[in-house]
Short mmCIF file of C-alpha atoms in Angstrom, two decimals:
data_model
loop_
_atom_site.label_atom_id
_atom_site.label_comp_id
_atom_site.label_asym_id
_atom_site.label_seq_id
_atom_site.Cartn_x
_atom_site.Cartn_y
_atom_site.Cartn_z
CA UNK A 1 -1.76 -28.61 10.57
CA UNK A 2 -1.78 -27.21 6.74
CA UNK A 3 -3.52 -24.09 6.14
CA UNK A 4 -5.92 -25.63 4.15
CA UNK A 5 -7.30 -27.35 7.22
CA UNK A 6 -7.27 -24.17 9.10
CA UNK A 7 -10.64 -23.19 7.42
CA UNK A 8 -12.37 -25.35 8.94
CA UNK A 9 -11.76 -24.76 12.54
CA UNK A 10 -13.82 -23.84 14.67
CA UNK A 11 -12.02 -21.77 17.79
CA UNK A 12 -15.35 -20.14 19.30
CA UNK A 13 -18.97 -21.02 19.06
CA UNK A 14 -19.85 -17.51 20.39
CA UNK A 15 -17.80 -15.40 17.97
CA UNK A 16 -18.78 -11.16 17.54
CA UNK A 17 -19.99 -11.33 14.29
CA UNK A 18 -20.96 -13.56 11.19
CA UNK A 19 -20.57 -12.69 7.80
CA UNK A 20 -22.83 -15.33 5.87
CA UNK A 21 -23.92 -15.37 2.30
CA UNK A 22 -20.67 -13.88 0.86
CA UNK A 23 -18.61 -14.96 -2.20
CA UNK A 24 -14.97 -14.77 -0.54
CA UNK A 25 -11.98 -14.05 -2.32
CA UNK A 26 -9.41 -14.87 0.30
CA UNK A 27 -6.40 -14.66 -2.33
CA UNK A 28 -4.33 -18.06 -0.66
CA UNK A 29 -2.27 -19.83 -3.28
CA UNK A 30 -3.11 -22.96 -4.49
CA UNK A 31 -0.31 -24.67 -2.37
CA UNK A 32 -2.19 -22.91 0.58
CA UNK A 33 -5.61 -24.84 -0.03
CA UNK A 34 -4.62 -28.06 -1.62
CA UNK A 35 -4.48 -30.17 1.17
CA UNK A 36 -7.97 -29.18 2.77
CA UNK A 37 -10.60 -31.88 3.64
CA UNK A 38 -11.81 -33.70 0.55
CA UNK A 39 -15.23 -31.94 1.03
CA UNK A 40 -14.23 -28.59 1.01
CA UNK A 41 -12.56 -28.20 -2.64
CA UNK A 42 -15.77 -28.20 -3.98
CA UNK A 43 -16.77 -24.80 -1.94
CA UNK A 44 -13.20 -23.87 -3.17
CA UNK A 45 -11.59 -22.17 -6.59
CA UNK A 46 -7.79 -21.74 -5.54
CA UNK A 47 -6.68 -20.54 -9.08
CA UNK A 48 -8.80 -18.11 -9.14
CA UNK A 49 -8.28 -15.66 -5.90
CA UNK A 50 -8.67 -18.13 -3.55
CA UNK A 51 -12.22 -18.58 -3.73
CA UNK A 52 -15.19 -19.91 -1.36
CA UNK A 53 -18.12 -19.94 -3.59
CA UNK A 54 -20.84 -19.63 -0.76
CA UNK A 55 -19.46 -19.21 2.85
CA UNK A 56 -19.37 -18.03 6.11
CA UNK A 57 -16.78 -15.79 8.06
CA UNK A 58 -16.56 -15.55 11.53
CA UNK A 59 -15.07 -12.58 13.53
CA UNK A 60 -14.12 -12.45 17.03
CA UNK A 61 -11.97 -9.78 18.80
CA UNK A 62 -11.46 -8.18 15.36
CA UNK A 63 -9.38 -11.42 13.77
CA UNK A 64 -10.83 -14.11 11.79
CA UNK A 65 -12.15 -17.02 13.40
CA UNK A 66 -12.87 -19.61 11.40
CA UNK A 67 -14.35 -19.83 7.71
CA UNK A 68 -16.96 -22.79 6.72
CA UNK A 69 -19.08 -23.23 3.21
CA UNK A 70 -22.09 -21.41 4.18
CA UNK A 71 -24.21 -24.51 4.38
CA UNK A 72 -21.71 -25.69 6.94
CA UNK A 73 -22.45 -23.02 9.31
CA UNK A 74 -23.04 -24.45 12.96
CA UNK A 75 -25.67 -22.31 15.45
CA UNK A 76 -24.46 -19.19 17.32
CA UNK A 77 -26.21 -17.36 19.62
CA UNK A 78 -28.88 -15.31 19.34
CA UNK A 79 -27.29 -12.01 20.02
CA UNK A 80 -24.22 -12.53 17.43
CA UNK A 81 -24.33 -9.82 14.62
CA UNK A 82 -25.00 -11.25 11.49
CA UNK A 83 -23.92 -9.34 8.17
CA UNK A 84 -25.53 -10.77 5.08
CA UNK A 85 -23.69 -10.91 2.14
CA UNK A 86 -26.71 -11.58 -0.23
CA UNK A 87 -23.97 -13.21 -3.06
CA UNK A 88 -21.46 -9.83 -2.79
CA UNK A 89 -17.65 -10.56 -2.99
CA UNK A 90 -16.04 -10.29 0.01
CA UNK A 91 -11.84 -9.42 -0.18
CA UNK A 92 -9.40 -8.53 2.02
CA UNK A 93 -9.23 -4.69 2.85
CA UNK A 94 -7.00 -2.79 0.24
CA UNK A 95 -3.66 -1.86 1.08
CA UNK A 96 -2.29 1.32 -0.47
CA UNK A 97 1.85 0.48 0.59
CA UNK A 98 3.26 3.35 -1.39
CA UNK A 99 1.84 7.31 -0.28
CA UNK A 100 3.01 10.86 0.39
CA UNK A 101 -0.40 11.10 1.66
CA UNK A 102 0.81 14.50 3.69
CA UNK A 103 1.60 17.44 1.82
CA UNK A 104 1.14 21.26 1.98
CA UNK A 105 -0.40 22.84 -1.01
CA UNK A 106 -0.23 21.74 -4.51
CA UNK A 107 1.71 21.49 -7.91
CA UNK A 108 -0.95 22.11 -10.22
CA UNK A 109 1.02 24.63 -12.54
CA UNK A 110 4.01 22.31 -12.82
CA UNK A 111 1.35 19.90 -14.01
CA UNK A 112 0.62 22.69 -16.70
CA UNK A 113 4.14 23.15 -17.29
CA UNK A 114 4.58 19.40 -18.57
CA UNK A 115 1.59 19.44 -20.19
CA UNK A 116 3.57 22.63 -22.16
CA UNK A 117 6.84 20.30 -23.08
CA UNK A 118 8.91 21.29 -19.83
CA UNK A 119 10.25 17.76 -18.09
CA UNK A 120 10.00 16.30 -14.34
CA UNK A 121 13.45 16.55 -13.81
CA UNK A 122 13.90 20.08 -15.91
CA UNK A 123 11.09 21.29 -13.35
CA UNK A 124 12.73 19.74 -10.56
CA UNK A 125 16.50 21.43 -11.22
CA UNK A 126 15.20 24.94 -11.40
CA UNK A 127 13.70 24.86 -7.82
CA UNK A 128 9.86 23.22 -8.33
CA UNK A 129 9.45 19.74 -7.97
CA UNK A 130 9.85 18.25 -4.91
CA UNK A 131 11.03 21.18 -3.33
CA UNK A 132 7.81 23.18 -4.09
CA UNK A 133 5.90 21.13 -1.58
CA UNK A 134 8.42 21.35 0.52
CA UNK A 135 8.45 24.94 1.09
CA UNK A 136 4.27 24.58 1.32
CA UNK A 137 4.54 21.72 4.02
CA UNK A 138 7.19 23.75 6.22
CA UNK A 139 4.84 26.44 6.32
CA UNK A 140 2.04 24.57 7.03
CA UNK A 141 0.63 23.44 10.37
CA UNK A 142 0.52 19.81 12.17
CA UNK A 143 -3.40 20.58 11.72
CA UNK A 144 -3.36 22.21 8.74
CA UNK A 145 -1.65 18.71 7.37
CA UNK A 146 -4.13 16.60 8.82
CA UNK A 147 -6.76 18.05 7.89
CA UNK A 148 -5.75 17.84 4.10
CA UNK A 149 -4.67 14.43 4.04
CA UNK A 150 -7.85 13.34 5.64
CA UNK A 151 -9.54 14.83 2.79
CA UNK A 152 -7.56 12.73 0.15
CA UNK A 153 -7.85 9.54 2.84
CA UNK A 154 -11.56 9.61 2.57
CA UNK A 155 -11.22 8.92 -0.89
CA UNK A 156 -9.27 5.86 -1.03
CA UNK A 157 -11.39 4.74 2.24
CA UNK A 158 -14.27 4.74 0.24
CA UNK A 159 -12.40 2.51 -1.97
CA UNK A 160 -11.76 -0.58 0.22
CA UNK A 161 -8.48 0.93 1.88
CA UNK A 162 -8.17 -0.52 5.30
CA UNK A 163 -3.93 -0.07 5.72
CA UNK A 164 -2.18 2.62 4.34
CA UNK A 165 1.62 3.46 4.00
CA UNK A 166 2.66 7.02 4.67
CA UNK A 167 5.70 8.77 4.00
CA UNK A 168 7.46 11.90 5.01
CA UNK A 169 9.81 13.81 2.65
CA UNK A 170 8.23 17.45 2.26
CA UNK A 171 9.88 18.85 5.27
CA UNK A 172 13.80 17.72 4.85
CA UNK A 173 14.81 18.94 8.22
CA UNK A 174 14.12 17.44 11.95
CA UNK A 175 11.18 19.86 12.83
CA UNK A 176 9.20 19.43 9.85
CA UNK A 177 10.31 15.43 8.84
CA UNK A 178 8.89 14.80 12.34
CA UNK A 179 5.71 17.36 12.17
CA UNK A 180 4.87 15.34 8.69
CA UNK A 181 5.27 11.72 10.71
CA UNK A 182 2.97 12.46 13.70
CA UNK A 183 0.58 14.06 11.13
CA UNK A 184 0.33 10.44 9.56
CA UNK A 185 -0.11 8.71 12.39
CA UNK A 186 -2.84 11.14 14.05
CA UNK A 187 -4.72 10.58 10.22
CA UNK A 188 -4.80 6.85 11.17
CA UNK A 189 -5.88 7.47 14.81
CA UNK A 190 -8.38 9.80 14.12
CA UNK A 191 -10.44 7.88 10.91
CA UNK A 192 -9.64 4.30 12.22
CA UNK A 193 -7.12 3.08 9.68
CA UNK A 194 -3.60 1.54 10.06
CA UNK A 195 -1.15 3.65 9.30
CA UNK A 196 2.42 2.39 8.44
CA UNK A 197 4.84 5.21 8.94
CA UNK A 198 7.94 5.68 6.59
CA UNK A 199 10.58 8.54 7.30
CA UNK A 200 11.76 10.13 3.82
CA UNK A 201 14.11 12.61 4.57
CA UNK A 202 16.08 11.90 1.45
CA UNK A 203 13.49 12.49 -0.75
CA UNK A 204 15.51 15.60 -2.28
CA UNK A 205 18.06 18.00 -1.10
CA UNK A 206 17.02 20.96 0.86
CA UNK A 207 17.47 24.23 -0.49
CA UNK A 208 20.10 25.36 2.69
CA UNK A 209 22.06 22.53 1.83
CA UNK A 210 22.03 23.30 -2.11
CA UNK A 211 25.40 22.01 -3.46
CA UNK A 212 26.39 20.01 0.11
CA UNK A 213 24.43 16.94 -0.05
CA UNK A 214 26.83 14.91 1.65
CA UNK A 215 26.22 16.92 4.53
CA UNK A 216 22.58 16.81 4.42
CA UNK A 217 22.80 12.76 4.27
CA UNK A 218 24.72 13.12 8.03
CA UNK A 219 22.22 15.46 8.99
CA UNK A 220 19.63 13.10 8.05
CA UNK A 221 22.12 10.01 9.66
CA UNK A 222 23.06 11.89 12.88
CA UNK A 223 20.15 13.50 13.65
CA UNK A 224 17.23 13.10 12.02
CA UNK A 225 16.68 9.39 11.93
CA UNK A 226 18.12 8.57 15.81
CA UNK A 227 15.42 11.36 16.57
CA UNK A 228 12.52 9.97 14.30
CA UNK A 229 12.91 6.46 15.12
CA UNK A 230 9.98 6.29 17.51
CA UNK A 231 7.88 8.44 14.81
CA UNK A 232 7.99 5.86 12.14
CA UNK A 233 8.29 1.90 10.87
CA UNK A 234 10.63 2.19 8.38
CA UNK A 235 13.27 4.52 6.47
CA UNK A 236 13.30 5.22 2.72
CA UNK A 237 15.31 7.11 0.34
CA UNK A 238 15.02 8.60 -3.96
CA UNK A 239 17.85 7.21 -5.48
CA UNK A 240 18.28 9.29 -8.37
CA UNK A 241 20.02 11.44 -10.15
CA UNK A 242 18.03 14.14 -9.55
CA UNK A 243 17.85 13.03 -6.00
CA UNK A 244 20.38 11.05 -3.94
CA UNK A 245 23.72 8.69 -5.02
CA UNK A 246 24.00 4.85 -4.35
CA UNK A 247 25.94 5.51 -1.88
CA UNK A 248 24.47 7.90 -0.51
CA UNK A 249 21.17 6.26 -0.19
CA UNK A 250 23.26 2.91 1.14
CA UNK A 251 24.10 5.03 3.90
CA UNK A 252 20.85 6.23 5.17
CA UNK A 253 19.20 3.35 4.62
CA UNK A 254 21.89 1.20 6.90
CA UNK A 255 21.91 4.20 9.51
CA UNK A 256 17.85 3.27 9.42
CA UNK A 257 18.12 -0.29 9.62
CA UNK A 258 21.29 0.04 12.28
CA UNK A 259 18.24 2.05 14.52
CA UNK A 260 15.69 -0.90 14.06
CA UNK A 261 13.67 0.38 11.46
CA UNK A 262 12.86 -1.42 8.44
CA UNK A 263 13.96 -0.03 4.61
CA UNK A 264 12.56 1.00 1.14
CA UNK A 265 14.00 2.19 -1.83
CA UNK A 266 12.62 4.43 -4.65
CA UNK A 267 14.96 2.62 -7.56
CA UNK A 268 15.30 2.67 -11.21
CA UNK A 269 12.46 5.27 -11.70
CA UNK A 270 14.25 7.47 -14.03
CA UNK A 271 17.47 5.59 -14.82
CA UNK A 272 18.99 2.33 -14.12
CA UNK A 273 20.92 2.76 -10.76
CA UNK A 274 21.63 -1.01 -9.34
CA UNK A 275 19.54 0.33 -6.05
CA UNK A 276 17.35 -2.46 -6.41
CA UNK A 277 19.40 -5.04 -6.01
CA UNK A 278 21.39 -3.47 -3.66
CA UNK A 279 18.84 -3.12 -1.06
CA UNK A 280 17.65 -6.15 -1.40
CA UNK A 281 20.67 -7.67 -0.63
CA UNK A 282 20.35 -5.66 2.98
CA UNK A 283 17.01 -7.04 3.66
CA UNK A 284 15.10 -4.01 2.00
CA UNK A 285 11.15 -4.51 2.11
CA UNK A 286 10.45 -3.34 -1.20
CA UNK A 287 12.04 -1.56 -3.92
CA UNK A 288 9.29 1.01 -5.70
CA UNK A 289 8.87 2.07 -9.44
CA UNK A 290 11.31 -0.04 -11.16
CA UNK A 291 10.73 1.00 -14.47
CA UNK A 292 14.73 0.66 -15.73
CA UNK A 293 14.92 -2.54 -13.47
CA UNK A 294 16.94 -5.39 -14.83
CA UNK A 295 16.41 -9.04 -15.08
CA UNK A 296 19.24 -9.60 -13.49
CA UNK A 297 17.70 -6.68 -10.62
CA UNK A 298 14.77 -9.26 -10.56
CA UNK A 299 16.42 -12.57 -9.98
CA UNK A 300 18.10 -10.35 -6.60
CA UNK A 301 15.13 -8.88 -5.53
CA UNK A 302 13.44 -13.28 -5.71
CA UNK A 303 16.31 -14.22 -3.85
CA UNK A 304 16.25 -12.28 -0.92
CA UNK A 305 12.36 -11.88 -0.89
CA UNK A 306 12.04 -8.08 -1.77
CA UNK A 307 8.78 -6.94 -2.66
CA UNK A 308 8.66 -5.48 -6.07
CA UNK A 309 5.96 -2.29 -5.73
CA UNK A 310 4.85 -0.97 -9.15
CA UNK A 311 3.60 3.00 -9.24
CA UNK A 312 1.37 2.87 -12.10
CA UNK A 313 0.14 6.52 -11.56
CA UNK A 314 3.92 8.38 -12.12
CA UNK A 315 4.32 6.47 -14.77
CA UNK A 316 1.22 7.76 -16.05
CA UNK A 317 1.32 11.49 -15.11
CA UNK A 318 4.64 11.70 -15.95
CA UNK A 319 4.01 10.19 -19.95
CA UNK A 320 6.94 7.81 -19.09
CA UNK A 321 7.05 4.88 -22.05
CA UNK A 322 9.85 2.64 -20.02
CA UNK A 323 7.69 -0.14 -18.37
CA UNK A 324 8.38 -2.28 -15.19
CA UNK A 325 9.97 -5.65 -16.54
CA UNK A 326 6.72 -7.84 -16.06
CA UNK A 327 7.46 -10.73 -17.06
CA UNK A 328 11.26 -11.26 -15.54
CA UNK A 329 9.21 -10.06 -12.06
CA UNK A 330 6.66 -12.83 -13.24
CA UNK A 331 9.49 -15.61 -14.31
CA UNK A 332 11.58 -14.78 -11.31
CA UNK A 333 8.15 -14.80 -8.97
CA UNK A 334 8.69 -11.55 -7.25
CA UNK A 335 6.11 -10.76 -5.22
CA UNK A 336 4.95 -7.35 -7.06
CA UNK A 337 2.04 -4.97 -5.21
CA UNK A 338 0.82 -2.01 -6.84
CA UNK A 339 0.23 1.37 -4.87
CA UNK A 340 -0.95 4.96 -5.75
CA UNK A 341 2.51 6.53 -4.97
CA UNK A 342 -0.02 9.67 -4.11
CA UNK A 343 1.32 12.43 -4.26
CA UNK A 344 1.36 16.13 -5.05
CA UNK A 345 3.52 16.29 -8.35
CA UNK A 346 3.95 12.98 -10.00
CA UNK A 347 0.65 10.70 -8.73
CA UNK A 348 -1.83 13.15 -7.73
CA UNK A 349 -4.05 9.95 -7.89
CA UNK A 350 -6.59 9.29 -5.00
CA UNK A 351 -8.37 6.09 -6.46
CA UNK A 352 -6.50 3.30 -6.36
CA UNK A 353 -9.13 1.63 -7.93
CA UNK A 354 -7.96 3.98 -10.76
CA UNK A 355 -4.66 2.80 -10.16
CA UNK A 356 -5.50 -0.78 -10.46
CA UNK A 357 -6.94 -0.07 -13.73
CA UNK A 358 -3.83 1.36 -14.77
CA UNK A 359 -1.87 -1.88 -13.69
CA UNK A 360 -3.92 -3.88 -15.75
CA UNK A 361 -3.95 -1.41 -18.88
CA UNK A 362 -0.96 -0.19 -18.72
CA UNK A 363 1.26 -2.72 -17.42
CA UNK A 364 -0.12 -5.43 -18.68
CA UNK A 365 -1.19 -7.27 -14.89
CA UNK A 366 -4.16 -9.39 -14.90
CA UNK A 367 -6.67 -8.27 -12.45
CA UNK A 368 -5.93 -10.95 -10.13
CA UNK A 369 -2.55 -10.26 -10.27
CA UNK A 370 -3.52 -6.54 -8.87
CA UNK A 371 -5.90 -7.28 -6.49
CA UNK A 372 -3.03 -9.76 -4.68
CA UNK A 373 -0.85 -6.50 -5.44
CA UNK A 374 -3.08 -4.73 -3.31
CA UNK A 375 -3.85 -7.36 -0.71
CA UNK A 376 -1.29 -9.55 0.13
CA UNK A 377 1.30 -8.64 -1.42
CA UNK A 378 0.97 -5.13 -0.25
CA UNK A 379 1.53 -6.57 3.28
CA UNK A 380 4.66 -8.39 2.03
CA UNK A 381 5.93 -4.62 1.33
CA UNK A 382 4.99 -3.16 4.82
CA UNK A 383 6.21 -6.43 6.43
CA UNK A 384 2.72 -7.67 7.68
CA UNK A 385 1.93 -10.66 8.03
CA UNK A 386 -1.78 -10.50 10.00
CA UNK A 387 -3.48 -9.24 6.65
CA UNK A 388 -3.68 -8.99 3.02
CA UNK A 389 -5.63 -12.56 2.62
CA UNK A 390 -8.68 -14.17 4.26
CA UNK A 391 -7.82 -16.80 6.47
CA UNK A 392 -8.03 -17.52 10.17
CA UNK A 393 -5.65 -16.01 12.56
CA UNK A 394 -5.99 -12.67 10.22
CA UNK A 395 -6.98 -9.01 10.97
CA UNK A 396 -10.50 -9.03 9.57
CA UNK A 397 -10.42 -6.01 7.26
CA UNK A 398 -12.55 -6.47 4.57
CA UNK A 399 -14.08 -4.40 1.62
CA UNK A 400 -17.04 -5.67 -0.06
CA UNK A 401 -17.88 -5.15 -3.35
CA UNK A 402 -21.38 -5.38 -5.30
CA UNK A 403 -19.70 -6.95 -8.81
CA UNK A 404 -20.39 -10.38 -10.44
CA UNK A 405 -16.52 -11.39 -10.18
CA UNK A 406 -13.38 -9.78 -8.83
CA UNK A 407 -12.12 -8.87 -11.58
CA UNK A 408 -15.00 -6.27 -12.33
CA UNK A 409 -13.12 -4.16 -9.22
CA UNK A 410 -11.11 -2.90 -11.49
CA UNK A 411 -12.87 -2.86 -14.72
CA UNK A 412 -14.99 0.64 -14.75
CA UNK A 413 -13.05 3.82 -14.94
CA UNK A 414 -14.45 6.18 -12.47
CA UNK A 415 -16.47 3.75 -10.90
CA UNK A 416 -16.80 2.73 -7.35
CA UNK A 417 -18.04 -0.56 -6.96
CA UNK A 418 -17.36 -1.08 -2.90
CA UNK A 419 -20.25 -1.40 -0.93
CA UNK A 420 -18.88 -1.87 2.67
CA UNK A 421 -15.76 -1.06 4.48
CA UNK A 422 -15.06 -2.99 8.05
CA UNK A 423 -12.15 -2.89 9.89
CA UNK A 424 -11.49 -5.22 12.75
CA UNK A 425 -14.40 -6.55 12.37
CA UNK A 426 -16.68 -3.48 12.44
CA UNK A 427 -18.06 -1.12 9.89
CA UNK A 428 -15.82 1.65 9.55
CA UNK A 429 -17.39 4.81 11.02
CA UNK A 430 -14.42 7.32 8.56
CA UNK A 431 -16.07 4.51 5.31
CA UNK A 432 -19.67 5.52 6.51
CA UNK A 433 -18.90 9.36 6.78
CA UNK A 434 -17.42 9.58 3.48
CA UNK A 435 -20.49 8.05 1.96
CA UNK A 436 -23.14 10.03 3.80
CA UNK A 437 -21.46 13.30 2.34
#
């Protein structure tokens, strides 16, 4: 059975909920469509997101049913909720794949300080940086961290985010690393959104090990990942010279995947490293920023299926001129997402729709190319594969968005064109909140 075909089955008459009257963007490749019924190409654009014209999604136990043209759509019973789409695009819910969403205070005069000539690393080397926000998130509490990043998560809720990525990496020892991961995860269990869970404990060296960062890496090896294991998904690492060594970062990384977790890199932000590749040669998920990757780096990251996530935001803030190598990711066809990378220093960005603009602008993506950065491709990055398109046997997370064409998501600076939030199936209460402020 292709998955083409797979559209049109029908696996309950009595599902939870219909969404009818929508314009679906369900971002499956052309390969993924061709070989549907000879009926339904007509209902069907696959080079451009994917897209049913006029149809009808149904949703039962929170995963996609089946999908029909909406003059296709058989009779239900009476008491199934029906959400009208009235001609609104209908997309999979945003996945944000790259955040430090959990942070204590804020770097607002180092942002002042670059503005005044002074560079990210200069900043970084004399004690601010990364290791401001470190000293703020040790002395903050569990609560005190939720509470902020739920603050910043209503934001990008509002904005169609239905899964979001969160990393550690402001605490650099055992007690904090793990009072930053159960802080993510209580954001996602308190305001009803998935939260994938990264452990970055090499994010910088800690000022008590200043000058001994070999032995912080088998602190972070010996103790802190075998103890954070059930905290989190996956381990990541900066490598960087500001930050950690190949080697270095090799280490922690294999230490993460030896414990079952999967790995990230931050690579080739600053400086060429051969990270990239490296990773991806021991089954990394994605490699993030990129901006000094390689062609070469590319053809590595196709081969063993790496996800190439692009930060548009740092490179932004930080007035960087270097630029992601587009079109070798394009001619090698790495999958490429795009994130927020929020943060408190170099992405203090919490609109990814923002973000997406700057992908386009910036980088040079077509705004198809983004939103699959932010759908499925984003998934690729967290390894999921139950979301990030629109197609039976899904999660059915959508956003829906009140524009003539998908492209128009990302088109307005400052504007929010989502309309409706569900997750699982069901309007999200945290989506609902925010916009009742």
């Amino acid at each position: 059975m292709t998955e083409g075909q797979t559209l049109r089955i029908h696996r309950s008459n009595s599902p939870d909920t219909l969404f009818r009257g929508f314009k679906i963007a369900t971002m499956l490749e052309s390969s993924e469509l061709e070989n549907a019924q000879p009926d339904l190409p007509c209902a069907l654009n696959p080079t451009n997101y994917g897209t049913i014209e006029k149809g009808t999604l149904a949703v039962t136990d929170g995963v996609i049913d089946w999908i029909v043209p909406e003059s296709e759509t058989p009779q239900v019973p009476a008491d199934v909720e029906i959400i009208e789409g009235a001609g609104k695009w209908l997309t999979p819910g945003l996945i944000d794949c790259h955040t430090h969403l959990v942070y204590g205070g804020d770097r607002a005069s180092e942002w002042e300080a670059r503005l005044g000539g002074q560079s990210y690393q200069a900043i970084a080397k004399a004690g601010g940086g990364i290791l401001s926000s470190v000293r703020a998130t040790r002395a903050a509490s569990e609560d005190e961290l939720v509470e902020s990043a739920t603050k910043r998560l209503m934001y990008l809720l509002s904005e169609g985010v239905t899964t979001i990525e969160i990393k550690s990496g402001y605490g650099l020892d055992l007690e904090n690393e793990i009072k930053m991961l159960r802080a993510a995860n209580r954001v996602g269990a308190e305001n009803r959104v998935d939260v994938f869970s990264t452990l970055l404990s090499a994010h910088a060296v800690p000022p008590e090990f200043a000058q001994r960062p070999d032995d912080y890496v088998t602190l972070i090896c010996e103790e802190i990942i075998p103890t954070a294991k059930d905290e989190c998904h996956a381990v990541d690492a900066f490598c960087e010279s500001i930050a950690f060594s190949v080697e270095q970062t090799k280490r922690v990384l294999m230490t993460g995947k030896d414990c079952g977790l999967s790995i990230k890199v931050h690579a080739e932000q600053l400086t060429h490293t051969g990270i990239a590749a490296e990773v991806a040669k021991m089954g990394g998920l994605s490699a993030d920023h990129l901006e000094f990757l390689t062609a070469a780096d590319c053809a590595v990251l196709a081969e063993h299926g790496t996800v190439a996530t692009l930060l548009p935001g740092a490179f932004f803030c930080l007035q960087e001129t270097q630029k992601p190598p587009l079109e070798a990711l394009r001619n090698h066809h790495v999958p490429i997402a795009i994130a927020t990378d929020c943060n408190p220093g170099s992405s203090p960005v919490v609109s990814i729709l923002t973000i997406g603009n700057m992908a386009c602008n910036l980088f040079g993506m077509t705004p198809e190319e983004t939103l699959k950065g932010m759908t499925r491709n984003a998934a690729l990055a967290l390894g999921l594969n139950d979301r990030g398109v629109i197609k039976p046997g899904a999660i059915a997370d959508f956003a829906v968005w009140d524009v003539a064409s998908p492209g128009e998501i990302f088109y307005q600076i400052g504007a929010n064109p989502c309309v409706d939030v569900f997750k699982n199936g069901k309007r999200s209460r945290s989506w609902v909140a925010h916009e009742q402020r």
